[in-house]
Amino acid sequence: QVQLVESGGGVVQPGRSLRLSCAASGFTFSVYPMHWVRQAPGKGLEWVAITSSDGDTKYYADSVKGRFTISRDNSKNTLSLQMNSLRADDTAIYYCARVSQAGSDIDYWGQGTLVTVSS
Amino acid sequence: QSVLTQPPSVSGAPGQRVTISCTGSSSDIGAGYDVHWYQQFPGTAPKLLVYANNNRPSGVPDRFSGSKSGTSASLAITGLQAEDEADYYCQSYDSSLSGHYVFGTGTKVTVL
């Protein structure tokens, strides 16, 4: 069955960096675009970034552009999010999510990893 | 960056019908992009409920239905059940900014 398992979250000081990973299994990872979506405590969902299936095309939300980098290693079935210059408002649960092949919906989500930016 | 507007909360008694609106603009829903709906229980990841405006994934009860018209979309829950108490989010695509996906503000459904 499809599994997406995020890791790498934790507590980090403002201005520092953190790298999140998402291990995918149960499907052919290399043919699916993948998202990162976040959710601040008690708040709604916010789209963060998307990468094409081959990793060549990437788009970012304005709130993270220039600070975050999405990448993937199709040989290792892994999605990553490099987060630099972290701010307090980046505090959130970060979800790895798969785009369905039929359209633009997200058909599978990971369980999420919590990132807390605090001094 | 645009966002889709939903009512913060809706409520209904068991067995009733409730609807959740999702209002966008001419650059997202109004531009013809599909709308998808997700259900989220506290402490868990969202789950796909309706995709491409009015389609249900396997396993989703048929009391959930979606529709889209103009710059808005709606999710209807008929025969409301206690287990439907959750947060619901719509999602679409915004053509005004390349590659940008947008979520609704979220709606808390309370079963009275």
PDB file of C-alpha atoms in Angstrom:
ATOM      1  CA  GLN A   1       0.000   0.000   0.000  1.00  0.00           C
ATOM      2  CA  VAL A   2       1.047   3.605  -0.529  1.00  0.00           C
ATOM      3  CA  GLN A   3       3.111   4.988   2.336  1.00  0.00           C
ATOM      4  CA  LEU A   4       4.655   8.415   2.794  1.00  0.00           C
ATOM      5  CA  VAL A   5       6.768   8.822   5.927  1.00  0.00           C
ATOM      6  CA  GLU A   6       8.198  12.219   6.797  1.00  0.00           C
ATOM      7  CA  SER A   7      11.174  12.796   9.065  1.00  0.00           C
ATOM      8  CA  GLY A   8      13.563  15.533  10.051  1.00  0.00           C
ATOM      9  CA  GLY A   9      11.292  17.834  12.019  1.00  0.00           C
ATOM     10  CA  GLY A  10      12.276  19.364  15.322  1.00  0.00           C
ATOM     11  CA  VAL A  11      12.996  22.579  17.172  1.00  0.00           C
ATOM     12  CA  VAL A  12      15.282  25.059  15.412  1.00  0.00           C
ATOM     13  CA  GLN A  13      16.314  28.638  16.132  1.00  0.00           C
ATOM     14  CA  PRO A  14      15.226  31.485  13.859  1.00  0.00           C
ATOM     15  CA  GLY A  15      17.604  31.986  10.967  1.00  0.00           C
ATOM     16  CA  ARG A  16      18.857  28.403  11.035  1.00  0.00           C
ATOM     17  CA  SER A  17      18.264  25.580   8.550  1.00  0.00           C
ATOM     18  CA  LEU A  18      16.498  22.240   8.585  1.00  0.00           C
ATOM     19  CA  ARG A  19      16.049  19.476   6.026  1.00  0.00           C
ATOM     20  CA  LEU A  20      12.920  17.371   5.861  1.00  0.00           C
ATOM     21  CA  SER A  21      12.702  14.016   4.140  1.00  0.00           C
ATOM     22  CA  CYS A  22       9.826  11.882   2.945  1.00  0.00           C
ATOM     23  CA  ALA A  23      10.295   8.174   2.255  1.00  0.00           C
ATOM     24  CA  ALA A  24       7.843   6.840  -0.301  1.00  0.00           C
ATOM     25  CA  SER A  25       6.864   3.217  -0.784  1.00  0.00           C
ATOM     26  CA  GLY A  26       4.129   1.081  -2.267  1.00  0.00           C
ATOM     27  CA  PHE A  27       4.001   2.864  -5.629  1.00  0.00           C
ATOM     28  CA  THR A  28       6.202   3.915  -8.546  1.00  0.00           C
ATOM     29  CA  PHE A  29       7.542   7.127  -7.006  1.00  0.00           C
ATOM     30  CA  SER A  30       9.265   8.348 -10.160  1.00  0.00           C
ATOM     31  CA  VAL A  31       6.038   8.911 -12.116  1.00  0.00           C
ATOM     32  CA  TYR A  32       4.240  11.139  -9.614  1.00  0.00           C
ATOM     33  CA  PRO A  33       4.590  14.872  -8.942  1.00  0.00           C
ATOM     34  CA  MET A  34       4.908  15.525  -5.223  1.00  0.00           C
ATOM     35  CA  HIS A  35       3.936  18.384  -2.906  1.00  0.00           C
ATOM     36  CA  TRP A  36       4.923  19.719   0.470  1.00  0.00           C
ATOM     37  CA  VAL A  37       1.960  21.199   2.339  1.00  0.00           C
ATOM     38  CA  ARG A  38       2.118  22.710   5.819  1.00  0.00           C
ATOM     39  CA  GLN A  39      -0.293  23.495   8.615  1.00  0.00           C
ATOM     40  CA  ALA A  40       0.524  25.930  11.401  1.00  0.00           C
ATOM     41  CA  PRO A  41      -0.836  24.993  14.860  1.00  0.00           C
ATOM     42  CA  GLY A  42      -4.592  25.488  14.887  1.00  0.00           C
ATOM     43  CA  LYS A  43      -4.582  26.899  11.362  1.00  0.00           C
ATOM     44  CA  GLY A  44      -5.519  25.774   7.869  1.00  0.00           C
ATOM     45  CA  LEU A  45      -3.579  24.042   5.131  1.00  0.00           C
ATOM     46  CA  GLU A  46      -0.983  26.005   3.178  1.00  0.00           C
ATOM     47  CA  TRP A  47       0.593  24.773  -0.039  1.00  0.00           C
ATOM     48  CA  VAL A  48       4.406  25.083   0.115  1.00  0.00           C
ATOM     49  CA  ALA A  49       5.990  23.590  -3.002  1.00  0.00           C
ATOM     50  CA  ILE A  50       5.628  21.066  -5.801  1.00  0.00           C
ATOM     51  CA  THR A  51       8.106  19.130  -7.923  1.00  0.00           C
ATOM     52  CA  SER A  52       7.438  17.374 -11.199  1.00  0.00           C
ATOM     53  CA  SER A  53       7.932  13.633 -11.442  1.00  0.00           C
ATOM     54  CA  ASP A  54      11.432  14.028 -12.883  1.00  0.00           C
ATOM     55  CA  GLY A  55      12.397  16.840 -10.520  1.00  0.00           C
ATOM     56  CA  ASP A  56      13.090  19.300 -13.317  1.00  0.00           C
ATOM     57  CA  THR A  57      10.169  21.633 -12.629  1.00  0.00           C
ATOM     58  CA  LYS A  58       9.562  23.168  -9.215  1.00  0.00           C
ATOM     59  CA  TYR A  59       7.213  25.842  -7.930  1.00  0.00           C
ATOM     60  CA  TYR A  60       7.026  27.540  -4.565  1.00  0.00           C
ATOM     61  CA  ALA A  61       4.590  29.558  -2.502  1.00  0.00           C
ATOM     62  CA  ASP A  62       5.589  33.211  -2.234  1.00  0.00           C
ATOM     63  CA  SER A  63       6.030  32.793   1.523  1.00  0.00           C
ATOM     64  CA  VAL A  64       8.938  30.348   1.079  1.00  0.00           C
ATOM     65  CA  LYS A  65      10.396  31.284  -2.310  1.00  0.00           C
ATOM     66  CA  GLY A  66      14.124  31.867  -2.096  1.00  0.00           C
ATOM     67  CA  ARG A  67      14.389  30.160   1.311  1.00  0.00           C
ATOM     68  CA  PHE A  68      13.056  26.629   0.717  1.00  0.00           C
ATOM     69  CA  THR A  69      14.166  24.108  -1.910  1.00  0.00           C
ATOM     70  CA  ILE A  70      12.189  21.025  -2.876  1.00  0.00           C
ATOM     71  CA  SER A  71      14.069  18.099  -4.392  1.00  0.00           C
ATOM     72  CA  ARG A  72      13.691  14.404  -5.036  1.00  0.00           C
ATOM     73  CA  ASP A  73      15.838  11.333  -5.529  1.00  0.00           C
ATOM     74  CA  ASN A  74      13.887   8.893  -7.654  1.00  0.00           C
ATOM     75  CA  SER A  75      16.571   6.229  -7.208  1.00  0.00           C
ATOM     76  CA  LYS A  76      15.920   6.308  -3.445  1.00  0.00           C
ATOM     77  CA  ASN A  77      12.179   7.067  -3.535  1.00  0.00           C
ATOM     78  CA  THR A  78      12.782  10.129  -1.408  1.00  0.00           C
ATOM     79  CA  LEU A  79      11.363  13.651  -1.414  1.00  0.00           C
ATOM     80  CA  SER A  80      13.172  16.427   0.458  1.00  0.00           C
ATOM     81  CA  LEU A  81      12.593  19.989   1.600  1.00  0.00           C
ATOM     82  CA  GLN A  82      15.617  22.105   2.459  1.00  0.00           C
ATOM     83  CA  MET A  83      14.492  24.985   4.640  1.00  0.00           C
ATOM     84  CA  ASN A  84      16.871  27.913   5.171  1.00  0.00           C
ATOM     85  CA  SER A  85      16.525  31.218   7.028  1.00  0.00           C
ATOM     86  CA  LEU A  86      13.716  29.808   9.092  1.00  0.00           C
ATOM     87  CA  ARG A  87      11.273  32.179  10.753  1.00  0.00           C
ATOM     88  CA  ALA A  88       8.787  31.796  13.588  1.00  0.00           C
ATOM     89  CA  ASP A  89       5.919  31.755  11.092  1.00  0.00           C
ATOM     90  CA  ASP A  90       7.381  28.653   9.446  1.00  0.00           C
ATOM     91  CA  THR A  91       6.345  26.704  12.555  1.00  0.00           C
ATOM     92  CA  ALA A  92       3.963  24.020  11.303  1.00  0.00           C
ATOM     93  CA  ILE A  93       3.348  20.384  10.598  1.00  0.00           C
ATOM     94  CA  TYR A  94       4.845  19.640   7.189  1.00  0.00           C
ATOM     95  CA  TYR A  95       3.109  17.025   5.060  1.00  0.00           C
ATOM     96  CA  CYS A  96       4.535  15.201   2.086  1.00  0.00           C
ATOM     97  CA  ALA A  97       1.747  14.546  -0.427  1.00  0.00           C
ATOM     98  CA  ARG A  98       1.304  12.744  -3.733  1.00  0.00           C
ATOM     99  CA  VAL A  99      -0.459  14.297  -6.712  1.00  0.00           C
ATOM    100  CA  SER A 100      -2.900  11.902  -8.322  1.00  0.00           C
ATOM    101  CA  GLN A 101      -2.119  10.796 -11.856  1.00  0.00           C
ATOM    102  CA  ALA A 102      -5.610  11.655 -13.078  1.00  0.00           C
ATOM    103  CA  GLY A 103      -5.609  15.308 -12.070  1.00  0.00           C
ATOM    104  CA  SER A 104      -4.427  17.933  -9.608  1.00  0.00           C
ATOM    105  CA  ASP A 105      -5.825  16.454  -6.427  1.00  0.00           C
ATOM    106  CA  ILE A 106      -3.718  14.999  -3.623  1.00  0.00           C
ATOM    107  CA  ASP A 107      -4.584  11.347  -3.256  1.00  0.00           C
ATOM    108  CA  TYR A 108      -2.157  10.384  -0.481  1.00  0.00           C
ATOM    109  CA  TRP A 109      -0.677  12.289   2.452  1.00  0.00           C
ATOM    110  CA  GLY A 110       2.051  11.434   4.916  1.00  0.00           C
ATOM    111  CA  GLN A 111       1.457  11.680   8.649  1.00  0.00           C
ATOM    112  CA  GLY A 112       3.421  14.916   8.869  1.00  0.00           C
ATOM    113  CA  THR A 113       6.478  16.119  10.780  1.00  0.00           C
ATOM    114  CA  LEU A 114       6.427  19.075  13.179  1.00  0.00           C
ATOM    115  CA  VAL A 115       8.849  21.942  12.707  1.00  0.00           C
ATOM    116  CA  THR A 116       9.067  24.471  15.532  1.00  0.00           C
ATOM    117  CA  VAL A 117      11.075  27.636  14.977  1.00  0.00           C
ATOM    118  CA  SER A 118      11.835  29.234  18.314  1.00  0.00           C
ATOM    119  CA  SER A 119      14.711  30.772  20.215  1.00  0.00           C
TER     120      SER A 119
ATOM    121  CA  GLN B   1      -1.092  34.680  -3.003  1.00  0.00           C
ATOM    122  CA  SER B   2      -4.778  33.942  -3.405  1.00  0.00           C
ATOM    123  CA  VAL B   3      -6.778  31.740  -1.116  1.00  0.00           C
ATOM    124  CA  LEU B   4     -10.194  30.199  -1.431  1.00  0.00           C
ATOM    125  CA  THR B   5     -12.796  31.444   1.050  1.00  0.00           C
ATOM    126  CA  GLN B   6     -14.878  29.050   3.146  1.00  0.00           C
ATOM    127  CA  PRO B   7     -17.215  29.702   6.088  1.00  0.00           C
ATOM    128  CA  PRO B   8     -15.365  29.094   9.368  1.00  0.00           C
ATOM    129  CA  SER B   9     -18.060  26.760  10.644  1.00  0.00           C
ATOM    130  CA  VAL B  10     -21.292  25.028   9.782  1.00  0.00           C
ATOM    131  CA  SER B  11     -23.453  22.841  11.971  1.00  0.00           C
ATOM    132  CA  GLY B  12     -26.411  20.542  11.708  1.00  0.00           C
ATOM    133  CA  ALA B  13     -28.347  17.875  13.540  1.00  0.00           C
ATOM    134  CA  PRO B  14     -27.861  14.212  12.707  1.00  0.00           C
ATOM    135  CA  GLY B  15     -29.664  13.340   9.499  1.00  0.00           C
ATOM    136  CA  GLN B  16     -29.706  16.896   8.195  1.00  0.00           C
ATOM    137  CA  ARG B  17     -28.055  18.262   5.064  1.00  0.00           C
ATOM    138  CA  VAL B  18     -25.266  20.816   5.328  1.00  0.00           C
ATOM    139  CA  THR B  19     -23.322  22.580   2.603  1.00  0.00           C
ATOM    140  CA  ILE B  20     -19.887  24.183   2.629  1.00  0.00           C
ATOM    141  CA  SER B  21     -19.102  26.875   0.103  1.00  0.00           C
ATOM    142  CA  CYS B  22     -15.705  27.557  -1.443  1.00  0.00           C
ATOM    143  CA  THR B  23     -15.437  30.946  -3.134  1.00  0.00           C
ATOM    144  CA  GLY B  24     -12.605  31.710  -5.507  1.00  0.00           C
ATOM    145  CA  SER B  25     -11.965  34.064  -8.398  1.00  0.00           C
ATOM    146  CA  SER B  26     -11.551  34.256 -12.150  1.00  0.00           C
ATOM    147  CA  SER B  27      -7.959  33.057 -11.859  1.00  0.00           C
ATOM    148  CA  ASP B  28      -8.686  29.831 -10.025  1.00  0.00           C
ATOM    149  CA  ILE B  29     -12.111  28.182  -9.858  1.00  0.00           C
ATOM    150  CA  GLY B  30     -13.543  30.622 -12.391  1.00  0.00           C
ATOM    151  CA  ALA B  31     -10.762  29.800 -14.836  1.00  0.00           C
ATOM    152  CA  GLY B  32     -12.090  26.268 -15.045  1.00  0.00           C
ATOM    153  CA  TYR B  33      -9.678  24.511 -12.708  1.00  0.00           C
ATOM    154  CA  ASP B  34     -10.933  21.509 -10.796  1.00  0.00           C
ATOM    155  CA  VAL B  35     -11.892  21.760  -7.145  1.00  0.00           C
ATOM    156  CA  HIS B  36     -11.037  19.021  -4.671  1.00  0.00           C
ATOM    157  CA  TRP B  37     -12.207  18.514  -1.097  1.00  0.00           C
ATOM    158  CA  TYR B  38     -10.396  17.060   1.909  1.00  0.00           C
ATOM    159  CA  GLN B  39     -11.583  15.921   5.318  1.00  0.00           C
ATOM    160  CA  GLN B  40      -9.317  16.247   8.359  1.00  0.00           C
ATOM    161  CA  PHE B  41      -9.826  14.939  11.886  1.00  0.00           C
ATOM    162  CA  PRO B  42      -7.848  16.461  14.777  1.00  0.00           C
ATOM    163  CA  GLY B  43      -4.276  15.218  14.922  1.00  0.00           C
ATOM    164  CA  THR B  44      -4.432  13.398  11.610  1.00  0.00           C
ATOM    165  CA  ALA B  45      -3.481  14.106   8.001  1.00  0.00           C
ATOM    166  CA  PRO B  46      -6.114  15.285   5.530  1.00  0.00           C
ATOM    167  CA  LYS B  47      -7.910  12.699   3.433  1.00  0.00           C
ATOM    168  CA  LEU B  48      -9.210  13.134  -0.113  1.00  0.00           C
ATOM    169  CA  LEU B  49     -13.009  13.289  -0.040  1.00  0.00           C
ATOM    170  CA  VAL B  50     -14.057  14.585  -3.468  1.00  0.00           C
ATOM    171  CA  TYR B  51     -11.856  15.100  -6.526  1.00  0.00           C
ATOM    172  CA  ALA B  52     -12.385  16.912  -9.805  1.00  0.00           C
ATOM    173  CA  ASN B  53     -15.446  18.787  -8.549  1.00  0.00           C
ATOM    174  CA  ASN B  54     -17.869  15.909  -8.068  1.00  0.00           C
ATOM    175  CA  ASN B  55     -16.089  12.558  -7.930  1.00  0.00           C
ATOM    176  CA  ARG B  56     -15.661  10.378  -4.859  1.00  0.00           C
ATOM    177  CA  PRO B  57     -12.662   8.109  -4.300  1.00  0.00           C
ATOM    178  CA  SER B  58     -13.420   4.494  -3.534  1.00  0.00           C
ATOM    179  CA  GLY B  59     -14.653   4.089   0.036  1.00  0.00           C
ATOM    180  CA  VAL B  60     -16.090   7.582   0.477  1.00  0.00           C
ATOM    181  CA  PRO B  61     -19.793   7.411   1.342  1.00  0.00           C
ATOM    182  CA  ASP B  62     -22.215   8.773  -1.234  1.00  0.00           C
ATOM    183  CA  ARG B  63     -23.648  11.203   1.306  1.00  0.00           C
ATOM    184  CA  PHE B  64     -20.710  13.426   0.341  1.00  0.00           C
ATOM    185  CA  SER B  65     -21.118  15.267  -2.968  1.00  0.00           C
ATOM    186  CA  GLY B  66     -19.425  18.162  -4.695  1.00  0.00           C
ATOM    187  CA  SER B  67     -20.464  20.749  -7.245  1.00  0.00           C
ATOM    188  CA  LYS B  68     -18.953  23.727  -9.020  1.00  0.00           C
ATOM    189  CA  SER B  69     -20.415  26.783 -10.702  1.00  0.00           C
ATOM    190  CA  GLY B  70     -18.702  29.946 -11.873  1.00  0.00           C
ATOM    191  CA  THR B  71     -16.129  31.062  -9.337  1.00  0.00           C
ATOM    192  CA  SER B  72     -17.466  28.886  -6.512  1.00  0.00           C
ATOM    193  CA  ALA B  73     -17.791  25.276  -5.457  1.00  0.00           C
ATOM    194  CA  SER B  74     -19.739  23.474  -2.757  1.00  0.00           C
ATOM    195  CA  LEU B  75     -19.517  20.327  -0.706  1.00  0.00           C
ATOM    196  CA  ALA B  76     -22.784  18.841   0.515  1.00  0.00           C
ATOM    197  CA  ILE B  77     -23.161  16.317   3.291  1.00  0.00           C
ATOM    198  CA  THR B  78     -26.584  14.671   3.335  1.00  0.00           C
ATOM    199  CA  GLY B  79     -27.750  12.511   6.203  1.00  0.00           C
ATOM    200  CA  LEU B  80     -25.210  14.099   8.537  1.00  0.00           C
ATOM    201  CA  GLN B  81     -23.630  11.659  10.979  1.00  0.00           C
ATOM    202  CA  ALA B  82     -21.683  12.195  14.192  1.00  0.00           C
ATOM    203  CA  GLU B  83     -18.573  10.783  12.528  1.00  0.00           C
ATOM    204  CA  ASP B  84     -18.667  13.587   9.951  1.00  0.00           C
ATOM    205  CA  GLU B  85     -17.584  16.130  12.575  1.00  0.00           C
ATOM    206  CA  ALA B  86     -14.254  17.311  11.190  1.00  0.00           C
ATOM    207  CA  ASP B  87     -12.516  20.097   9.292  1.00  0.00           C
ATOM    208  CA  TYR B  88     -13.060  20.345   5.542  1.00  0.00           C
ATOM    209  CA  TYR B  89     -10.848  22.097   2.979  1.00  0.00           C
ATOM    210  CA  CYS B  90     -11.298  22.841  -0.710  1.00  0.00           C
ATOM    211  CA  GLN B  91      -8.330  23.051  -3.075  1.00  0.00           C
ATOM    212  CA  SER B  92      -7.761  24.294  -6.593  1.00  0.00           C
ATOM    213  CA  TYR B  93      -5.120  25.887  -8.809  1.00  0.00           C
ATOM    214  CA  ASP B  94      -4.360  29.571  -9.321  1.00  0.00           C
ATOM    215  CA  SER B  95      -3.351  30.525 -12.851  1.00  0.00           C
ATOM    216  CA  SER B  96      -2.347  34.048 -11.869  1.00  0.00           C
ATOM    217  CA  LEU B  97       0.848  32.669 -10.328  1.00  0.00           C
ATOM    218  CA  SER B  98       2.714  29.936 -12.143  1.00  0.00           C
ATOM    219  CA  GLY B  99       2.480  26.562 -10.501  1.00  0.00           C
ATOM    220  CA  HIS B 100       0.561  27.772  -7.478  1.00  0.00           C
ATOM    221  CA  TYR B 101      -1.918  25.535  -5.745  1.00  0.00           C
ATOM    222  CA  VAL B 102      -4.395  27.054  -3.319  1.00  0.00           C
ATOM    223  CA  PHE B 103      -6.380  25.741  -0.379  1.00  0.00           C
ATOM    224  CA  GLY B 104      -9.552  27.026   1.141  1.00  0.00           C
ATOM    225  CA  THR B 105      -9.571  28.619   4.571  1.00  0.00           C
ATOM    226  CA  GLY B 106     -11.225  25.548   6.069  1.00  0.00           C
ATOM    227  CA  THR B 107     -14.627  24.822   7.616  1.00  0.00           C
ATOM    228  CA  LYS B 108     -15.337  23.102  10.906  1.00  0.00           C
ATOM    229  CA  VAL B 109     -18.443  20.923  10.703  1.00  0.00           C
ATOM    230  CA  THR B 110     -20.177  20.366  14.033  1.00  0.00           C
ATOM    231  CA  VAL B 111     -22.853  17.734  14.518  1.00  0.00           C
ATOM    232  CA  LEU B 112     -25.314  19.019  17.095  1.00  0.00           C
TER     233      LEU B 112
END
